[in-house]
mmCIF file of C-alpha atoms in Angstrom:
data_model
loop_
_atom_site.group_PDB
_atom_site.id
_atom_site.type_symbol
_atom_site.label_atom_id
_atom_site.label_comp_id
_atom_site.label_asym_id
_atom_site.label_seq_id
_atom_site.Cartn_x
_atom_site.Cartn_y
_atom_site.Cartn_z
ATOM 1 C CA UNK A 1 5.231 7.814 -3.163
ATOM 2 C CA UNK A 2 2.540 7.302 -0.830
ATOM 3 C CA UNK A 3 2.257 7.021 3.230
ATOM 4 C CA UNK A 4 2.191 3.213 4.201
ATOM 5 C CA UNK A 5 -0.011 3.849 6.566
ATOM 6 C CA UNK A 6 -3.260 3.881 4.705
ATOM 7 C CA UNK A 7 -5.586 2.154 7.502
ATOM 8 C CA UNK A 8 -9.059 0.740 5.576
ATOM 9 C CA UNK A 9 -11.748 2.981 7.220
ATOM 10 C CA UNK A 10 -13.862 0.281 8.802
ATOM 11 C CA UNK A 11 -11.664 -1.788 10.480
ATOM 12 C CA UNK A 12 -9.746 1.198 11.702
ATOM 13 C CA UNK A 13 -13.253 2.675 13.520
ATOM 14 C CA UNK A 14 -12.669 -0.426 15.855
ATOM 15 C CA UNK A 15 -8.985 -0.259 16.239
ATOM 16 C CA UNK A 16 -8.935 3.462 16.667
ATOM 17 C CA UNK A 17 -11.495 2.835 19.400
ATOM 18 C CA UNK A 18 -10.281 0.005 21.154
ATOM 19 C CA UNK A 19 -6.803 2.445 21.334
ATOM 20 C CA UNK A 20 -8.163 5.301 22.614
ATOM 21 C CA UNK A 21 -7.599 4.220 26.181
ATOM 22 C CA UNK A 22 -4.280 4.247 27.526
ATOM 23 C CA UNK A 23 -4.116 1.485 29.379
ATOM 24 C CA UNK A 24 -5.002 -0.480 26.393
ATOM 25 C CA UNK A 25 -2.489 1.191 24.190
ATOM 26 C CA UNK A 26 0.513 0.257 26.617
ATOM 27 C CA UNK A 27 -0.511 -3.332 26.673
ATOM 28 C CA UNK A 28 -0.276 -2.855 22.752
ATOM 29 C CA UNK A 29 3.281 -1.702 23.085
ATOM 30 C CA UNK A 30 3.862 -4.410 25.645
ATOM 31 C CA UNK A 31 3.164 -7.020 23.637
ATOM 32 C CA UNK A 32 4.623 -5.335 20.325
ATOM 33 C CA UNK A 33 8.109 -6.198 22.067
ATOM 34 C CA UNK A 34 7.108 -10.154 22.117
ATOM 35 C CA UNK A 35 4.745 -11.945 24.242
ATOM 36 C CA UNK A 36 3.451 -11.574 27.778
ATOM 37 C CA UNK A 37 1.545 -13.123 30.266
ATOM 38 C CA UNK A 38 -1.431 -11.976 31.462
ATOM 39 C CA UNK A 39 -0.360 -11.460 34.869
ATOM 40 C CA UNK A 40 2.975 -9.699 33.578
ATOM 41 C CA UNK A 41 0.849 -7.186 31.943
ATOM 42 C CA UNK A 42 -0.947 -6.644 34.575
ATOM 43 C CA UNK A 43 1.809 -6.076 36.989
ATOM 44 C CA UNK A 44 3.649 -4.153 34.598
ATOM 45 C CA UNK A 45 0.470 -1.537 34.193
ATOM 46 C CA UNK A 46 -0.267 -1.826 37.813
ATOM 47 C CA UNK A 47 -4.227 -2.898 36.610
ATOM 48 C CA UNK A 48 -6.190 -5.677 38.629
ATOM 49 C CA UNK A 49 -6.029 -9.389 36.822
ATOM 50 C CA UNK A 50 -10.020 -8.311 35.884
ATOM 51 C CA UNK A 51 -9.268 -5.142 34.704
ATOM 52 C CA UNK A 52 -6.556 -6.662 32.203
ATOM 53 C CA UNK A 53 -8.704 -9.303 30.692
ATOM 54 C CA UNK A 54 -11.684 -6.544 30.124
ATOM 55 C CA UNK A 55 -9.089 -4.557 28.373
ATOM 56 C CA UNK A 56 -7.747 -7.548 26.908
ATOM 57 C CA UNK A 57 -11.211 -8.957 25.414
ATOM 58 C CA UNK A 58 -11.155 -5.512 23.935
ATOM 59 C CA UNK A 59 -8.100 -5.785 21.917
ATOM 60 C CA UNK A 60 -8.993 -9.238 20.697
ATOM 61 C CA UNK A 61 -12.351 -8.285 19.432
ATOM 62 C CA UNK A 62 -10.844 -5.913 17.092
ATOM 63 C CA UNK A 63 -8.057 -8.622 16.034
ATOM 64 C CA UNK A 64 -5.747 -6.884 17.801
ATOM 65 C CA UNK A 65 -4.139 -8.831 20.151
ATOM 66 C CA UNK A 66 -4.482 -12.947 20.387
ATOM 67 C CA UNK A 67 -3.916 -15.379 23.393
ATOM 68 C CA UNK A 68 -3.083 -18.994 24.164
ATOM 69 C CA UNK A 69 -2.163 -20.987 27.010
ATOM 70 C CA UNK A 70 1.445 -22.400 27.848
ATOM 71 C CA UNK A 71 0.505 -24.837 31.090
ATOM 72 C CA UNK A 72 -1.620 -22.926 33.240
ATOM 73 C CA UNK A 73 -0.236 -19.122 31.756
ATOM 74 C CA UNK A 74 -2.536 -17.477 29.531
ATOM 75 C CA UNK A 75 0.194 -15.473 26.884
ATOM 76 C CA UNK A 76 -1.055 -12.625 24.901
ATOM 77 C CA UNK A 77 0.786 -11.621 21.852
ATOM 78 C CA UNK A 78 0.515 -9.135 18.702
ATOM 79 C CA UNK A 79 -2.505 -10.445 16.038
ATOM 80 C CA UNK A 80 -1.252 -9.253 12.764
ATOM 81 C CA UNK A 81 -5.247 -8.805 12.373
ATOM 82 C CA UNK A 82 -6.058 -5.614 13.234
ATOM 83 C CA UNK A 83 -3.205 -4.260 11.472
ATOM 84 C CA UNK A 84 -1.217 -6.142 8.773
ATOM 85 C CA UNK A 85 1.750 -4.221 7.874
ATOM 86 C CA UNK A 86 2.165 -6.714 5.013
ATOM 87 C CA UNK A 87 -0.960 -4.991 3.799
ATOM 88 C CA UNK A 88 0.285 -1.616 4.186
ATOM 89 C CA UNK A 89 3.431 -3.111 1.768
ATOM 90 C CA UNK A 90 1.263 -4.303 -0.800
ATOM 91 C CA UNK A 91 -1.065 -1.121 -0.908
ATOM 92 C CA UNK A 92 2.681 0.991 -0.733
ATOM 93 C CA UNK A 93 3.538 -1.410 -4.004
ATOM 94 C CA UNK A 94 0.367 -0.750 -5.883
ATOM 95 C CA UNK A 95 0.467 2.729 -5.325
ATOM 96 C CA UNK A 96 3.661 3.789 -6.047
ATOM 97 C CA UNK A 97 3.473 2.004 -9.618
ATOM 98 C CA UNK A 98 -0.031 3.689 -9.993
ATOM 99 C CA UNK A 99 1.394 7.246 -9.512
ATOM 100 C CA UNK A 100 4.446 5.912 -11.745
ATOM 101 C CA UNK A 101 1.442 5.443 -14.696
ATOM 102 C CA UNK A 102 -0.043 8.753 -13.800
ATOM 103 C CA UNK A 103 3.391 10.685 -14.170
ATOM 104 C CA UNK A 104 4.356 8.874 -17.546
ATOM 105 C CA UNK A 105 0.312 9.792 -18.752
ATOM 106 C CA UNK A 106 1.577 13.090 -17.684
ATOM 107 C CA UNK A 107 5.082 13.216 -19.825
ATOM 108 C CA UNK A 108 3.347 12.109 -22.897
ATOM 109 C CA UNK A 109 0.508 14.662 -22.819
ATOM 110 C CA UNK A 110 3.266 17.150 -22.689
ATOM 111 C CA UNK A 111 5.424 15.894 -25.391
ATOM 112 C CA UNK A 112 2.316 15.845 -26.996
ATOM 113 C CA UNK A 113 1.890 19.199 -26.979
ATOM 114 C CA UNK A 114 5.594 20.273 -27.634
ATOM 115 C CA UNK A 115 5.877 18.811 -31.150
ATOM 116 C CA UNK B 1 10.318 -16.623 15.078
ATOM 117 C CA UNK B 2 10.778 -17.580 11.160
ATOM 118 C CA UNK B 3 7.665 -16.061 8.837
ATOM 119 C CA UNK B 4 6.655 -17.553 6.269
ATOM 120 C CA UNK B 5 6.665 -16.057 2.728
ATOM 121 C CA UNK B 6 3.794 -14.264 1.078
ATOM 122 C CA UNK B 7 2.792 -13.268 -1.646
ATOM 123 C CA UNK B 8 0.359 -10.683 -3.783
ATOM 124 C CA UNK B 9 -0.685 -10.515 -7.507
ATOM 125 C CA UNK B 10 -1.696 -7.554 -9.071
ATOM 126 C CA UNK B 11 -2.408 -6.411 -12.543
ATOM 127 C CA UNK B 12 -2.787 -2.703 -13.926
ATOM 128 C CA UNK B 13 -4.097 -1.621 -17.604
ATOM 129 C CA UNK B 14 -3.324 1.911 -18.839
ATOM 130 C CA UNK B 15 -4.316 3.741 -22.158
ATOM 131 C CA UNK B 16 -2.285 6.529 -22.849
ATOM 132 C CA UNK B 17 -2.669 9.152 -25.560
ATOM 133 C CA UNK B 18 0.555 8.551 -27.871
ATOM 134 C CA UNK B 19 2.059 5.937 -30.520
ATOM 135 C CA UNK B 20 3.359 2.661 -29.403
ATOM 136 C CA UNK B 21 7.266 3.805 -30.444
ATOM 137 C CA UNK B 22 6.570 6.513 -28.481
ATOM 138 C CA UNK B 23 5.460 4.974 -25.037
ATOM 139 C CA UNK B 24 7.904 2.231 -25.283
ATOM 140 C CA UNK B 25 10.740 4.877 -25.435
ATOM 141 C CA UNK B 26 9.641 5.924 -21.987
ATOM 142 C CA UNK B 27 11.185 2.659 -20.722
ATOM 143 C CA UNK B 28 13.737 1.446 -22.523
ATOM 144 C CA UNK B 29 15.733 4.902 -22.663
ATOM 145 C CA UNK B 30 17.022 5.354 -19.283
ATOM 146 C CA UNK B 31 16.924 9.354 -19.094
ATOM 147 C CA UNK B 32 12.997 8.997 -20.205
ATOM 148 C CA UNK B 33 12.510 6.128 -17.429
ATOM 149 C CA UNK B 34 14.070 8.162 -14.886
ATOM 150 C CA UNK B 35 11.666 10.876 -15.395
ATOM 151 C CA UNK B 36 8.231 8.692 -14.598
ATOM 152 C CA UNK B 37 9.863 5.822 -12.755
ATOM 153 C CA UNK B 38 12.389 7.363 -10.126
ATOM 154 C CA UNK B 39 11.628 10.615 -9.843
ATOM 155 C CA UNK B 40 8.970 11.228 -6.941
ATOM 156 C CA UNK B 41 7.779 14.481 -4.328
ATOM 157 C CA UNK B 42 8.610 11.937 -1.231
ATOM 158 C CA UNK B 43 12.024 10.962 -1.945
ATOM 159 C CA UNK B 44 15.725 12.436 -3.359
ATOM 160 C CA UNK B 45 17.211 10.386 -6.212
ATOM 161 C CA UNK B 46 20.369 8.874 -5.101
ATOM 162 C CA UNK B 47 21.201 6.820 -7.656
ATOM 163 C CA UNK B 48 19.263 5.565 -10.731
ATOM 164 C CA UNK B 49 20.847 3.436 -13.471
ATOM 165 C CA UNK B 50 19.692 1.414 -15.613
ATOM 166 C CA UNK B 51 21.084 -0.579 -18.683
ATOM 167 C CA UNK B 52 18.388 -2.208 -20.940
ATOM 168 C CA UNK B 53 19.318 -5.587 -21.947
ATOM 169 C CA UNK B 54 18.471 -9.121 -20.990
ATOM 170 C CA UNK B 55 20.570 -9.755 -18.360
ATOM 171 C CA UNK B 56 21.003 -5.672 -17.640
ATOM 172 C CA UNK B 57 20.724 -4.387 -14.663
ATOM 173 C CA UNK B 58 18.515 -2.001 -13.041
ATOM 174 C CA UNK B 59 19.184 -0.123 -9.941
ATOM 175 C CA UNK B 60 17.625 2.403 -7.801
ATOM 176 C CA UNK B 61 18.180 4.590 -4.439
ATOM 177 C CA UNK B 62 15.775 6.479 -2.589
ATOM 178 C CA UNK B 63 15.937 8.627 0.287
ATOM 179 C CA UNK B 64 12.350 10.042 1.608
ATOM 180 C CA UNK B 65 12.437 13.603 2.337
ATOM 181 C CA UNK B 66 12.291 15.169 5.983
ATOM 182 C CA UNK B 67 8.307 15.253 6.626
ATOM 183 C CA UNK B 68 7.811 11.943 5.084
ATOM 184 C CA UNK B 69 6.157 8.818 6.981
ATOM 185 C CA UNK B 70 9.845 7.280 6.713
ATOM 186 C CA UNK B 71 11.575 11.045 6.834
ATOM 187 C CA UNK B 72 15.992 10.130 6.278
ATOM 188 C CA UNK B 73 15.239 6.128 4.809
ATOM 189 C CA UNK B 74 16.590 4.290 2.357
ATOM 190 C CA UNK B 75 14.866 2.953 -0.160
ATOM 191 C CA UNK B 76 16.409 0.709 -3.154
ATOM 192 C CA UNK B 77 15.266 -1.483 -5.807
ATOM 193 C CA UNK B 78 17.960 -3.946 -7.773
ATOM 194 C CA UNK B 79 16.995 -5.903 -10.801
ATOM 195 C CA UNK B 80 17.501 -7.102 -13.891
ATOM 196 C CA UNK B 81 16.030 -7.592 -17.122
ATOM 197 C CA UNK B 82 15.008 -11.428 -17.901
ATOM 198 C CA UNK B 83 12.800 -10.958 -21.243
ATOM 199 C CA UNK B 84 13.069 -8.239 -24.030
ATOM 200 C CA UNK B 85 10.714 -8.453 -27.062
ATOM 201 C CA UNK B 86 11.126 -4.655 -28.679
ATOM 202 C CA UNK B 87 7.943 -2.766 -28.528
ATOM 203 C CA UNK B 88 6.025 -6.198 -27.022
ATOM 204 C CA UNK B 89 6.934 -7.412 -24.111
ATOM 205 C CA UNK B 90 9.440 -6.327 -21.100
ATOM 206 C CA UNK B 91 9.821 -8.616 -17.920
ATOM 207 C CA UNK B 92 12.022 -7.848 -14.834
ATOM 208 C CA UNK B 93 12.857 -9.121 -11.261
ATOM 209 C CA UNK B 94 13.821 -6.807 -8.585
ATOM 210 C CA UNK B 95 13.751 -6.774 -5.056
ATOM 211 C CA UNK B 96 12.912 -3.992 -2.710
ATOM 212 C CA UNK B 97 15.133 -2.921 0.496
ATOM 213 C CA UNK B 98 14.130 -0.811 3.329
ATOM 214 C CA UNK B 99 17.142 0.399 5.433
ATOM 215 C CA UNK B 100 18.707 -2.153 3.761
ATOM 216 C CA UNK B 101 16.402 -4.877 5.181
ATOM 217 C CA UNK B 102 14.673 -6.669 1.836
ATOM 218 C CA UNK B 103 11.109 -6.784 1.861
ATOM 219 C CA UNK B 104 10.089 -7.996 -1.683
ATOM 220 C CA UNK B 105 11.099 -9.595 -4.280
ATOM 221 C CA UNK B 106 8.848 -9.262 -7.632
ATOM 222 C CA UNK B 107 8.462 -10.107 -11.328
ATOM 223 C CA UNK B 108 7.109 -7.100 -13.292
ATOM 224 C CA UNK B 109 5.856 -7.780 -16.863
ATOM 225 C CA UNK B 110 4.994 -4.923 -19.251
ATOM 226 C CA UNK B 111 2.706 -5.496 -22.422
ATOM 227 C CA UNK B 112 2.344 -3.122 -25.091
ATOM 228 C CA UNK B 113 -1.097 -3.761 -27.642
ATOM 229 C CA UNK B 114 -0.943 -0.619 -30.356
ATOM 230 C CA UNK B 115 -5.407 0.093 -30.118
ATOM 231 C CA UNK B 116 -4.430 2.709 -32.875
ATOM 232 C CA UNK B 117 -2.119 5.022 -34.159
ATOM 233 C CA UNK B 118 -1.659 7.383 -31.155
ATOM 234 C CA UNK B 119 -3.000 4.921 -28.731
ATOM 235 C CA UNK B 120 -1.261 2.789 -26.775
ATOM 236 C CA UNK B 121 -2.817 0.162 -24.319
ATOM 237 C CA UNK B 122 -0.381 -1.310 -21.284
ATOM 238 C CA UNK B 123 -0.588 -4.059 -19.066
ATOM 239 C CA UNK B 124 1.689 -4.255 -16.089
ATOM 240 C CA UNK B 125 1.564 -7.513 -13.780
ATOM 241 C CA UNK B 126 3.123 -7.120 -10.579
ATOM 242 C CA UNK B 127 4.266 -10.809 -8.846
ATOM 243 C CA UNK B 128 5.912 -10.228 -5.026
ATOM 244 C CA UNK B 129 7.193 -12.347 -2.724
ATOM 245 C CA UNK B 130 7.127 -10.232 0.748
ATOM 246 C CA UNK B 131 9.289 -11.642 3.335
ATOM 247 C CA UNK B 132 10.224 -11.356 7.074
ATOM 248 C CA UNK B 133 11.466 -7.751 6.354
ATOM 249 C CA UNK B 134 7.991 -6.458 4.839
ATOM 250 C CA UNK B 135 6.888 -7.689 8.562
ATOM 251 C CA UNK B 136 9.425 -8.083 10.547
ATOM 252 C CA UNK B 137 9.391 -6.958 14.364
ATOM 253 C CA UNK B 138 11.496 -3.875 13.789
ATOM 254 C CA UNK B 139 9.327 -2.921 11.004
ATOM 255 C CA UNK B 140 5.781 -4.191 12.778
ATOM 256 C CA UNK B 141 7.018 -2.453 15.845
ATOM 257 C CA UNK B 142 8.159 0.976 13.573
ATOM 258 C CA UNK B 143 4.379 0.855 11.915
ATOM 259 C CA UNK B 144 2.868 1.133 15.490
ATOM 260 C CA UNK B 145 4.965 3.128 16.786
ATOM 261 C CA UNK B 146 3.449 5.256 14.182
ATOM 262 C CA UNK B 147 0.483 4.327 14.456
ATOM 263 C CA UNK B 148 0.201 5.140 18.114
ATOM 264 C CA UNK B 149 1.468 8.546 17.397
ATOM 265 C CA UNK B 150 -0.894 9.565 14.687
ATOM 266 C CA UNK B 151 -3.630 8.322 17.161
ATOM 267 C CA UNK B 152 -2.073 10.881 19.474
ATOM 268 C CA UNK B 153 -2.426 13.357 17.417
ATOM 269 C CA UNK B 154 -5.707 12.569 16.084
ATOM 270 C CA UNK B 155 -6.682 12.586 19.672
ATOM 271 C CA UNK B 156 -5.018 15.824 20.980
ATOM 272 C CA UNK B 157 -6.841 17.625 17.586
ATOM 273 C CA UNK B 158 -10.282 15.834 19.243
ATOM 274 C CA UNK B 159 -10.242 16.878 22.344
ATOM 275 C CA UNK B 160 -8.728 20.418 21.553
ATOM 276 C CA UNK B 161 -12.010 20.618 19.369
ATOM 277 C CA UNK B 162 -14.133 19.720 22.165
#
């Protein structure tokens, strides 16, 4: 069976970038746990308020990370976007019954050639 | 938070070299199934049994070897046979389990067309239903855990490169 972790090249340049910063991928695991506010992240990573949304805008670009307001709190959660693990099930489906196919081809052929 | 179902169509054709008779052995014997079905270099066979009938049922246990993206898991798939026409047709539902958390549930529908008399022409149609455990938080939170840790990796190869 295949790894479920095959990430389409293009939208994992962006993803891969946006997460090669630290700081970035802790608010990632922050938010991975259920939603937080902005200023909770920020306290949490011990970042300025404008550091947090730079990193921030950079997370939502690449659809990984979405916000909305509750009253006056801007909340930041996961975006299933940048990284749909419902994807990775579907390509983990079609690939194990593709490799199934292949291994059958494979027992015939050999049958084949036994008889 | 409740998700809400979804779902994914997709549809395979395969040619193989061999007589109809011959091909649609391979899945209604189980010991022939179990060789192209079940058997697999990521996983031990726990269990694998399957009784072909309408109304039979169909049942399968994985566990992926050490190394693997999901190294010690369970994996199982339960269905049953719903439609048998010999050497025609072959429709089953079964859902899939991870840790025993169900992710799927899917219709899979196997036509056989004889294009000759040692070719064989199938078409499989896969229907699935993924629910909350094909992206639930433990799972979503498993992937990028992994995720995070291949970046590592990728990264420490980078900069050791540098």
């Amino acid at each position: 069976m295949s790894s479920l972790h095959a990430i389409p090249a293009d939208a994992a340049d962006q993803v891969f970038t946006a997460l090669g910063d630290g700081t970035r991928r802790a608010i990632v695991k922050l938010v991975a746990q259920g939603p937080q506010s902005v200023s909770a992240l920020a306290g949490a990573l011990n970042v300025t308020l404008t550091a947090i949304t730079q990193h921030l805008h950079v997370l939502q670009t690449c659809g990984l990370l979405r916000t909305h307001k509750v009253g006056r709190t801007r909340m930041c959660e996961l975006d299933r976007k940048g990284l749909d693990v419902l994807n990775h099930w579907v390509a983990f489906n079609r690939k194990m019954w593709e490799q199934r196919f292949d291994a059958l081809g494979r027992i015939l052929q050999e049958d084949a050639k036994d008889s | 938070m409740t998700q809400a179902a979804q779902f994914d169509t997709f549809t395979f054709e395969r040619t193989f070299t061999a007589p109809l008779a011959r091909v649609y052995r391979a899945f209604s014997d189980p010991r022939e199934k179990q060789r192209w079905f079940a058997e697999g270099e990521q996983h031990e066979i726990e269990q694998y049994d399957m009784e072909f009938k309408v109304g039979g049922r169909e049942l399968a246990c994985y566990r992926f070897k050490p190394g693997t993206p999901f190294a010690g898991v369970e994996l199982k798939s339960d269905g049953y046979f719903l439609d048998i026409v010999p050497e025609q047709r072959i429709v089953a539902a079964a859902t899939m389990a991870m840790a025993e958390r169900r992710f799927s549930a899917s219709l899979h529908t196997f036509e056989f067309f004889s294009d000759g008399p040692n070719t064989t022409r199938l078409i499989f149609t896969h229907q699935a239903m993924y629910g909350e455990g094909a992206d639930g938080p433990e799972l979503r939170r498993n992937g990028w855990q992994q995720l995070l840790d291949q970046l590592h990796a990728a990264l420490a190869v980078e900069s050791k490169a540098v």
